[in-house]
Coordinates of C-alpha atoms in Angstrom, one line a residue:
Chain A
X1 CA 3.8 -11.6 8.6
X2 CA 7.3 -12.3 6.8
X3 CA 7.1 -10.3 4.1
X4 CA 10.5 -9.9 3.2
X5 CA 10.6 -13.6 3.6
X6 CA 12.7 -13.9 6.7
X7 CA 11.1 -16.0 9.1
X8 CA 13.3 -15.0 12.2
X9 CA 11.4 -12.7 15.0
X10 CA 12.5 -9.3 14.9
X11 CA 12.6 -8.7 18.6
X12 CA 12.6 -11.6 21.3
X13 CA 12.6 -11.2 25.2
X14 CA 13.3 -13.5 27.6
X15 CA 12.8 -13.9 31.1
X16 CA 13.1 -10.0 31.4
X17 CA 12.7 -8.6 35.3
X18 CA 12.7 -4.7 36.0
X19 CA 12.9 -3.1 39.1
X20 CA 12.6 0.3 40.1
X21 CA 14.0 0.4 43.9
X22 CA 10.9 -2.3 45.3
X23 CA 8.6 -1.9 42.6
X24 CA 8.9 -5.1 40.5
X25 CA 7.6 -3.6 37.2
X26 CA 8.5 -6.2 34.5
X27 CA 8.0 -9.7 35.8
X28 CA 9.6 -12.7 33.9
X29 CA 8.6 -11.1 30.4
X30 CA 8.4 -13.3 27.4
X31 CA 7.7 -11.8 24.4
X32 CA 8.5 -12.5 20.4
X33 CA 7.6 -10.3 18.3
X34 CA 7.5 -11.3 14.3
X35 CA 8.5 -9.0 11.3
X36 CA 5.6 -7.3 10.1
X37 CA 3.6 -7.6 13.4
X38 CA 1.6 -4.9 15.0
X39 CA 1.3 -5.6 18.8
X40 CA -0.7 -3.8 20.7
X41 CA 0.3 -3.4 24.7
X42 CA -2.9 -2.7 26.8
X43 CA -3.7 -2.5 30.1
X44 CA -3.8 -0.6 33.6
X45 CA -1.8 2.1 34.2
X46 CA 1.6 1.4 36.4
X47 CA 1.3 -2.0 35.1
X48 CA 4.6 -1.8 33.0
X49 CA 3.5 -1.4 29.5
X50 CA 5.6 2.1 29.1
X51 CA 8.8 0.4 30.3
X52 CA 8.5 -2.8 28.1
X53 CA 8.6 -0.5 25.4
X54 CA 11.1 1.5 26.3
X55 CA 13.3 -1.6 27.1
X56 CA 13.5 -2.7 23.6
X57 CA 15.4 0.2 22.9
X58 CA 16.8 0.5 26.4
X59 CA 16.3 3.4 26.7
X60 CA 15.2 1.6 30.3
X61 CA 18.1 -0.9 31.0
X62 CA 16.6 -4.1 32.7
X63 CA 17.7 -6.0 35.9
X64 CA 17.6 -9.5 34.3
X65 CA 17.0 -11.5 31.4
X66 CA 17.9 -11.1 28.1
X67 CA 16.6 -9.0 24.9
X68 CA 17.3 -9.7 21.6
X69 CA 16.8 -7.6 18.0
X70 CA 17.4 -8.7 15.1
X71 CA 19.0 -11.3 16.4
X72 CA 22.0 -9.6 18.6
X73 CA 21.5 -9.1 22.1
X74 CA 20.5 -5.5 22.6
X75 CA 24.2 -3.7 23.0
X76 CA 25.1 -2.0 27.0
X77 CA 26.4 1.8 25.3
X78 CA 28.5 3.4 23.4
X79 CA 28.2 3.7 19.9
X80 CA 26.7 0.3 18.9
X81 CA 23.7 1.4 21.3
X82 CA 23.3 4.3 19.5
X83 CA 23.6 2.3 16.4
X84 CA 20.8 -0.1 17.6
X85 CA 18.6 3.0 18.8
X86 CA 18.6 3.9 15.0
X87 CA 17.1 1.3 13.7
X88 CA 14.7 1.2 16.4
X89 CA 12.3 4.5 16.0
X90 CA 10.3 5.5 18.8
X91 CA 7.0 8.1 19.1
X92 CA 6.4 9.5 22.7
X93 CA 3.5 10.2 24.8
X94 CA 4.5 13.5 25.1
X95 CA 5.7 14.0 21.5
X96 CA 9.3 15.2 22.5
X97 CA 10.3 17.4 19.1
X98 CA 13.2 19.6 19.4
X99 CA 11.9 22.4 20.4
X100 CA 14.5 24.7 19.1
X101 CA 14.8 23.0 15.6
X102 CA 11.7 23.7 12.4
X103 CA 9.7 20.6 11.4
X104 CA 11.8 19.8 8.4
X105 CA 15.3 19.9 10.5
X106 CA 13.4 17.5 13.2
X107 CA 13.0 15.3 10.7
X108 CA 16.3 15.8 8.7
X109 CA 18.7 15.8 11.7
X110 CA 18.8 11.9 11.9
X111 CA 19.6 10.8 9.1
X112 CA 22.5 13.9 8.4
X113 CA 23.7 13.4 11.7
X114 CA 23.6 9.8 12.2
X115 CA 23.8 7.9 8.7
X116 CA 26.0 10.7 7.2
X117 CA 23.1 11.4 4.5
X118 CA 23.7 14.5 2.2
X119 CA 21.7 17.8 3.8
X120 CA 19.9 18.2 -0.2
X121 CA 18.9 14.1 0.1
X122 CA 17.8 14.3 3.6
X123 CA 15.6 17.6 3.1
X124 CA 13.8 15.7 -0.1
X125 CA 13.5 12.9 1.8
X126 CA 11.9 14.9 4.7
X127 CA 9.9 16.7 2.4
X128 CA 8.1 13.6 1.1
X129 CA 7.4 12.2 4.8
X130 CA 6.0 15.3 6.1
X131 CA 3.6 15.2 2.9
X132 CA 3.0 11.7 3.8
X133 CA 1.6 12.4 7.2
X134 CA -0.1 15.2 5.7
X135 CA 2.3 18.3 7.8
X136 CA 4.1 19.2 4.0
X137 CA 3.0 22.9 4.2
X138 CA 4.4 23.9 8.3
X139 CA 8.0 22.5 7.3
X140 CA 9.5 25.8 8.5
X141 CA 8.1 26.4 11.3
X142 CA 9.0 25.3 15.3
X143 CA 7.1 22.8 17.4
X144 CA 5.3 25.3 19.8
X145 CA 3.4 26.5 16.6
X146 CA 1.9 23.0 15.8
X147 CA -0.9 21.3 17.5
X148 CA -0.5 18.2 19.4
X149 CA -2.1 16.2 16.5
X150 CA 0.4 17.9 14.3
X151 CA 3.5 17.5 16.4
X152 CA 2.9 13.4 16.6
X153 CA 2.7 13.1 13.2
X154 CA 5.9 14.8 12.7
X155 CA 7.2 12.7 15.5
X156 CA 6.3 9.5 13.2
X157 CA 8.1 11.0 10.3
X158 CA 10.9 11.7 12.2
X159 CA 11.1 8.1 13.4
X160 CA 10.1 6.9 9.6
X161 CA 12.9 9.3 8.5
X162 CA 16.1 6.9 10.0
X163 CA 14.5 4.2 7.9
X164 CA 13.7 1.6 11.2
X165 CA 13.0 -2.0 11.4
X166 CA 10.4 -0.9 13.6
X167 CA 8.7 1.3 15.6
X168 CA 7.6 1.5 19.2
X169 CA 5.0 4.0 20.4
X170 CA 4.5 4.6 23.7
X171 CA 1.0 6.1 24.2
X172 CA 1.0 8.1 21.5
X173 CA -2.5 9.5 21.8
X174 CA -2.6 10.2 25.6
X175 CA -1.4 13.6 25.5
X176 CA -3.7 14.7 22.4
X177 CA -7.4 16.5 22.1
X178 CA -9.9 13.7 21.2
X179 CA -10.4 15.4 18.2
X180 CA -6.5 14.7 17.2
X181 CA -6.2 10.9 17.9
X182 CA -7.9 10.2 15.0
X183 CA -5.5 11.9 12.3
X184 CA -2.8 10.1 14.3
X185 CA -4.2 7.3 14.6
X186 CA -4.6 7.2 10.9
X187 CA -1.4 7.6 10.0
X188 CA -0.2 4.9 12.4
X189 CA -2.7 2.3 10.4
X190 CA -1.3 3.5 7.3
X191 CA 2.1 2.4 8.6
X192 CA 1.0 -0.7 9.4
X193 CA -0.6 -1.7 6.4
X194 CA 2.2 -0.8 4.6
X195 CA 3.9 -3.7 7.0
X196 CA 6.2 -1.8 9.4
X197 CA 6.8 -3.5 12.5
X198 CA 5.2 -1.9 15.6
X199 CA 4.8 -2.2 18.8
X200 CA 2.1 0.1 20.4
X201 CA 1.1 0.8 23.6
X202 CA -2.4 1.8 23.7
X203 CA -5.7 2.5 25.1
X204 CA -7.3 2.9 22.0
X205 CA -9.4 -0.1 21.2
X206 CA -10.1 1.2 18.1
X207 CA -6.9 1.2 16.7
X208 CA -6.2 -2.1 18.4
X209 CA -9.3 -3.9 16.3
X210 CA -8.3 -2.3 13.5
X211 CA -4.8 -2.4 13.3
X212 CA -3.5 -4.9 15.8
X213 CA -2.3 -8.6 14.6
X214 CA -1.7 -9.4 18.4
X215 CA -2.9 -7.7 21.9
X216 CA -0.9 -8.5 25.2
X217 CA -2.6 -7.6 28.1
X218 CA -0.5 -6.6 30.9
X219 CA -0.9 -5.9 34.6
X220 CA 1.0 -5.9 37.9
X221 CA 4.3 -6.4 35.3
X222 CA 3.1 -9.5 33.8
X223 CA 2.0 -10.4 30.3
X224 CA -1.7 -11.7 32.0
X225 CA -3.1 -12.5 28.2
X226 CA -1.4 -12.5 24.3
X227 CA -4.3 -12.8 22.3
X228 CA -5.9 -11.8 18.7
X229 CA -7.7 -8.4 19.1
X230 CA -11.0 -10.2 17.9
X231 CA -10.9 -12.4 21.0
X232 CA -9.4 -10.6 23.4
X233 CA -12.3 -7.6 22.9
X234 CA -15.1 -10.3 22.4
X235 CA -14.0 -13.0 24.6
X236 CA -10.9 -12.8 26.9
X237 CA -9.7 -15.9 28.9
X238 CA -8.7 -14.2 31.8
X239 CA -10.7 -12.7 34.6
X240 CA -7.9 -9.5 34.6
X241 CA -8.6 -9.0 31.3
X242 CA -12.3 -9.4 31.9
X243 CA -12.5 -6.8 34.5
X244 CA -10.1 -4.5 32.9
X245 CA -12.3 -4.7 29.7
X246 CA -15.7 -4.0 31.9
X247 CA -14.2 -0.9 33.0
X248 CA -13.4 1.0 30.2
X249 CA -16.0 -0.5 27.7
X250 CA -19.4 -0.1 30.0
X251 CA -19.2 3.7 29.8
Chain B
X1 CA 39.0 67.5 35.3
X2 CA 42.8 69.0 34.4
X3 CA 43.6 65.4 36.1
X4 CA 41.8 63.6 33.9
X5 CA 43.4 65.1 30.4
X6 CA 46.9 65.0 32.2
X7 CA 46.2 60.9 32.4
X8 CA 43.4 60.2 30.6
X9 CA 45.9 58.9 27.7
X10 CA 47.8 56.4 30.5
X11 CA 44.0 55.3 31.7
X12 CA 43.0 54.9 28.1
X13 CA 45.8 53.0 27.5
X14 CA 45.3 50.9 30.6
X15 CA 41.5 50.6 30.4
X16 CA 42.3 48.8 26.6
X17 CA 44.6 46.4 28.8
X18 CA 41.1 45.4 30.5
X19 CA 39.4 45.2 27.1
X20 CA 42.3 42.6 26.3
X21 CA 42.1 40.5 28.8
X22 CA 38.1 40.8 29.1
X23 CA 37.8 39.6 25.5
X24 CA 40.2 36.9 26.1
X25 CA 38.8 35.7 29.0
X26 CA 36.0 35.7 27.6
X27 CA 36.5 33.4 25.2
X28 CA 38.4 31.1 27.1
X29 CA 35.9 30.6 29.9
X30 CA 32.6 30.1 27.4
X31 CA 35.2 27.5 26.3
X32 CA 36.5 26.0 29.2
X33 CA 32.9 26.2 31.0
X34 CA 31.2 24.5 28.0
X35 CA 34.0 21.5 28.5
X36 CA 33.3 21.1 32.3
X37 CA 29.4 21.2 32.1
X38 CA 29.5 18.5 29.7
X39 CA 31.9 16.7 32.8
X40 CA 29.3 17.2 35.1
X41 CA 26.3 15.8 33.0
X42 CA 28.3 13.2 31.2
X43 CA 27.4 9.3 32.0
X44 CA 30.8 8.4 33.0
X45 CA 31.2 8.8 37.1
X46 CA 35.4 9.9 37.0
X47 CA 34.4 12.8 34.6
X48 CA 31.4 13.7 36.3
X49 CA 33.3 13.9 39.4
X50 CA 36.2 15.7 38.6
X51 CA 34.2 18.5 37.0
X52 CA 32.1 18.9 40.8
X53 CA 35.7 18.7 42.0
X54 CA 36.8 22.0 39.8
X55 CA 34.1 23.5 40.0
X56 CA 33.7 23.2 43.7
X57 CA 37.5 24.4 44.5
X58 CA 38.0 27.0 42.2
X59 CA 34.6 28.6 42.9
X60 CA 35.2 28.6 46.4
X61 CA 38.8 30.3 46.3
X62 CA 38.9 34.0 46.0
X63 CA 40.0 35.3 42.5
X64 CA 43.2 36.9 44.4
X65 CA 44.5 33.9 45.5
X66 CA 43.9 32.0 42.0
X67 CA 45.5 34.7 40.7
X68 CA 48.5 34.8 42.8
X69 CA 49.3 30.7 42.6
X70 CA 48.9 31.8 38.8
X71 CA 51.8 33.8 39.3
X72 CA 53.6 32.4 41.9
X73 CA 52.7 29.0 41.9
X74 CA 52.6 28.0 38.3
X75 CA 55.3 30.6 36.6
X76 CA 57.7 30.8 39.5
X77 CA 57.7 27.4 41.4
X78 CA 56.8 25.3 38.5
X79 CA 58.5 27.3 35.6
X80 CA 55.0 27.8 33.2
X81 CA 56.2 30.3 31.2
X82 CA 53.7 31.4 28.3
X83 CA 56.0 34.1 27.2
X84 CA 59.7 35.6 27.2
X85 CA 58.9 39.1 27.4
X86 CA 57.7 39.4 31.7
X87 CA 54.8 41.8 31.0
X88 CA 53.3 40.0 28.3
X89 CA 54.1 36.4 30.5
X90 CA 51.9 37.4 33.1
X91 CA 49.2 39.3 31.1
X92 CA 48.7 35.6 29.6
X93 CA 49.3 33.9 33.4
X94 CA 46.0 36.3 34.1
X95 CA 44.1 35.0 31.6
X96 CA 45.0 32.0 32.9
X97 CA 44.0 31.9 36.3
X98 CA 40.5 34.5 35.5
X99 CA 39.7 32.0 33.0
X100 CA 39.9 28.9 35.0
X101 CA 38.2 31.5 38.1
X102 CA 35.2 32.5 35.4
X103 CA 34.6 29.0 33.8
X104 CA 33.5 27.6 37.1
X105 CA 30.5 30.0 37.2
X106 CA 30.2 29.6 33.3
X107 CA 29.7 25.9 34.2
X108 CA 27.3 26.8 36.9
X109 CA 24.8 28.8 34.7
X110 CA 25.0 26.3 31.9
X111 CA 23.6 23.2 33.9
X112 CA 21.2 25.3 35.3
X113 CA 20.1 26.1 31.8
X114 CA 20.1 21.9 30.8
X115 CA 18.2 21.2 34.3
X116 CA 15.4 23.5 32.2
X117 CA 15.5 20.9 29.2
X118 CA 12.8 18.4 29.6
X119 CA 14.4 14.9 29.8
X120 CA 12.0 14.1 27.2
X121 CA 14.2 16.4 24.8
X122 CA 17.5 13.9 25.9
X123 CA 15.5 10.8 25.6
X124 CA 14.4 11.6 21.8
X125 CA 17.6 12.6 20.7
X126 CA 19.4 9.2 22.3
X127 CA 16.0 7.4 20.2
X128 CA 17.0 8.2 16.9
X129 CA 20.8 7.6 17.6
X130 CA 22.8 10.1 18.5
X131 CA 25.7 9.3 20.6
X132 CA 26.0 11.6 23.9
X133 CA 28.2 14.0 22.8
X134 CA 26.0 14.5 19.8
X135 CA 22.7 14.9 22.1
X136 CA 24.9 17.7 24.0
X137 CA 26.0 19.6 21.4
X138 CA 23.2 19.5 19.0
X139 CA 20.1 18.7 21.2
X140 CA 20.8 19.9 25.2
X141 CA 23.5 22.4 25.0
X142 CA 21.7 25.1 22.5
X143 CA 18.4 25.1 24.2
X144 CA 20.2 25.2 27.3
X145 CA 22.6 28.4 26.0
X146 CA 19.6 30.5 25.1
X147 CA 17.6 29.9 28.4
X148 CA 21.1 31.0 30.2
X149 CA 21.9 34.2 28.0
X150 CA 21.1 36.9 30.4
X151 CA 22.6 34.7 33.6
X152 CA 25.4 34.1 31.5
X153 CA 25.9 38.3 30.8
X154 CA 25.8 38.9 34.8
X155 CA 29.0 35.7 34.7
X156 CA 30.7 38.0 31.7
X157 CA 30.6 41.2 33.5
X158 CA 31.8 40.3 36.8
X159 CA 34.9 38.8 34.8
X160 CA 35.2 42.1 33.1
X161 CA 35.1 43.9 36.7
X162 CA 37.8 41.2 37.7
X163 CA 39.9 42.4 35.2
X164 CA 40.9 45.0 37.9
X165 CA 42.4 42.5 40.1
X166 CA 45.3 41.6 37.7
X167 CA 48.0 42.8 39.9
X168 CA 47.3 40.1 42.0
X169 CA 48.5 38.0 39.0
X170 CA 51.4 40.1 38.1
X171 CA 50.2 42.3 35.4
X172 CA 50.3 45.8 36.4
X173 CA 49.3 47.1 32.7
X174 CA 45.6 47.4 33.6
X175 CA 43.5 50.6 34.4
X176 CA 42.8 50.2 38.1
X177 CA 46.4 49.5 39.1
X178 CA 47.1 52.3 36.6
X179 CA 45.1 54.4 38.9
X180 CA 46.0 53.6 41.9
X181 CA 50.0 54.4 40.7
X182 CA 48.6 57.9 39.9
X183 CA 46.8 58.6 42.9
X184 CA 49.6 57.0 44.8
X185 CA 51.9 59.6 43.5
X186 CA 49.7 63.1 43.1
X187 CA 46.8 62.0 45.5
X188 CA 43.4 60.8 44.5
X189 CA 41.2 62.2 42.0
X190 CA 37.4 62.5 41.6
X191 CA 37.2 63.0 37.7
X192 CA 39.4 60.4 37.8
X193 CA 37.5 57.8 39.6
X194 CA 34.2 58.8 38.0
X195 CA 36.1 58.9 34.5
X196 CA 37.1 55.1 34.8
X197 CA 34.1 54.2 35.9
X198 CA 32.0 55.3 33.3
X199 CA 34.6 53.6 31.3
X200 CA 33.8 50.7 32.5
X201 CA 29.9 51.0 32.4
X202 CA 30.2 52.0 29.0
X203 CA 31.8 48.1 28.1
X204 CA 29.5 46.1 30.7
X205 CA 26.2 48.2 30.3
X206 CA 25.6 47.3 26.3
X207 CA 26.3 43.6 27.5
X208 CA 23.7 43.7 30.0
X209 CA 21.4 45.2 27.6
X210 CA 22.3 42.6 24.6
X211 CA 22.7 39.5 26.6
X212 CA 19.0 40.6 28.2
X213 CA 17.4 41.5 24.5
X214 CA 19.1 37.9 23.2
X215 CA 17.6 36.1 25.8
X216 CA 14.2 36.9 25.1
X217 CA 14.7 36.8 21.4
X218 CA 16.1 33.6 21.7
X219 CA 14.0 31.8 23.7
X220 CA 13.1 28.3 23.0
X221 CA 9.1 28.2 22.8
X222 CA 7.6 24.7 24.9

């Protein structure tokens, strides 16, 4: 898990409590996540996994507590924020292109806009990563023409595009055909056997057996159970977990 | 119809005065609107209120009186002068005050067009970095544009139309005061009335029809 041989965690939270008006959504989260890791977040809807993810790159701000990447605490605004958010990619539930840019400038506008690469560098570089999640030959055309499958994978290249320390996705698959999770899903284990950081929130146990070093169970805005996927599927420790798992593995 | 060769030249001439300041105007507002929409949207709570605050007066005070404190308030009493030749003074003093009049409605249609961008749209732009202003002007602002082409041609030609009201600002160079002078002095004049406003529909009819055809051409597909 520290394959560039640096030993510090990538992301650390400490204590974190989120509240939207009376709803207590993240309750006294601590979390470390390692270089290299793939997390999976499961559990019950409304029981904060979304905004735990979207705190790390605050794009939810939190009420208390503190968050940490790469050692800095996450930044309030203003340009180092947007600095942070860069090295912090992020794939949505609902896929969130721009609708009114093609594929290739989705991916391109990034790095040309926000690390100042050359248009001719960026566009090569673009090229390859739509080849890489298999999307090479629709590179001129807009969003609406894509299918859901298609549009995620574009969404990963366009986070893999800014060249991140690590990516978040939140639900990624939710919003596709069943038969579309899979050629997403593949791409995502091809990311993380090539050892990008990620942090995934999930129903898919597949991916999470597969793909997952760690699951955290959450419910109610609590981390319930941190486990490996092998044990947590096979033998969880807590009854939440238990009854969660009954649910949505008896049928 | 002998009335309207007799002056059609002095019409002409006055109708190109409304052309002027239209196209000026124009400009200006799309401008000025474009700056105060990104007020009223921006994170920071003085800027966001002082855009509600312009936008709230000047759209609520009739174009006359804008006009007049154009005039009268800012060139006399205050001493703006944006010219040394009079007539040219207060054909920029109009522009002016119909600019600052139009770009509250500008503003208007434009954050109606960003309340149509999905937040999701704002939330991946801030994801891979862009600072705000970026997200405006790259992600928000030019889906919102082509959803607000055609509202945005209804804004352009009631500007155009409000070019008529320049006397109230001084500038007595345009058609419809032109008119008026005429009919003041040999009585009023059918042709004449029709003849001006065809004018006019010839210059805000195409706009109607190219800000319509745009906006469907340009729509952003979801």
């Amino acid at each position: 898990m520290t394959e560039n041989g640096d030993a510090t965690p990538l992301v650390v939270l400490e204590g974190v409590n989120k509240h939207f008006g009376s709803l207590h959504v993240l309750r006294d989260i601590n979390l470390t996540i390692s270089r290299g890791e793939v997390l999976v977040v499961i559990g019950p809807s409304g029981g904060g996994k979304s905004t735990l993810c979207r705190a790390i790159n605050r794009l939810e701000t939190v009420d208390g507590g503190t968050i940490t990447f790469d050692g800095q605490p996450l930044p309030a605004e203003g340009k180092a924020l947007a600095r942070l958010r860069s090295e912090v990619g992020m794939v949505f539930q609902s896929f969130n292109l721009f609708a009114h840019k093609t594929i290739l400038e989705n991916v391109t506008l990034g790095p040309i806009r926000v690390r100042g690469v050359a248009r001719a560098q960026a566009e090569q570089r673009g090229m390859e990563l739509l080849e890489r999640v298999g999307i090479g030959s629709q590179a001129s055309k807009y969003p609406a023409q894509l299918s859901g499958g298609q549009q995620q994978r574009v969404a990963i290249a366009r986070a893999l595009a800014m060249d991140p320390k690590m990516i978040l996705f939140d639900e990624p698959t939710s919003a596709l055909d069943p038969e579309m999770v899979q050629e997403v899903l593949d791409v995502m284990v091809g990311l993380a056997r090539d050892g990008m950081t990620m942090m995934v929130v999930t129903h898919e146990m597949g991916f999470a057996r597969r793909a997952a070093n760690r699951v955290v169970f959450m419910a109610e805005g609590q981390i319930v159970e941190e486990n490996t996927p092998d044990e947590f599927f096979t033998a969880p420790r807590t009854d939440r977990a238990k009854d969660f798992l009954s649910k949505i593995l008896t049928h | 119809m002998n009335d309207l060769i007799k002056y059609g030249p002095a019409l002409a001439e006055g109708f190109l005065e409304n052309v002027k300041l239209s196209v000026m105007c124009g400009v200006l507002s799309l401008i000025l609107g474009t700056v105060l929409v990104s007020m009223r949207v921006s994170p920071t709570p003085v800027l966001r209120a002082a855009g509600t605050l312009y936008v709230n007066i000047v759209r609520n005070t009739p174009l006359t009186l804008v006009l007049a404190f154009s005039a009268l308030g800012l060139s006399d009493t205050l001493g703006l002068t944006l010219s040394q030749t009079p007539s040219t003074n207060s054909f920029w003093l109009v522009v002016l005050g119909l600019s600052i009049y139009t770009a509250s409605f500008v503003c208007e249609a434009l954050r109606s067009g960003i309340n149509t961008v999905p937040l999701g749209q704002a939330e991946a732009a801030r994801a891979i970095g862009l600072t705000f202003l970026q997200s405006l002007r790259l992600i928000i602002l030019p889906q919102a544009f082509r959803t607000v082409i055609a509202p945005l041609g209804s804004v352009i030609i009631a500007m155009i139309k409000n070019t008529t009201v320049a006397v109230a600002g001084g500038y007595l160079a345009e058609s419809a005061f032109v008119m008026k002078d005429t009919f003041d002095d040999t009585g009023a004049s059918i042709p004449i009335f029709l003849g001006l406003a065809v004018a006019f529909m010839a210059f805000t009819l195409p706009i109607g029809f190219l800000t319509g055809w745009l906006g469907r051409r340009l729509a952003v597909a979801r």
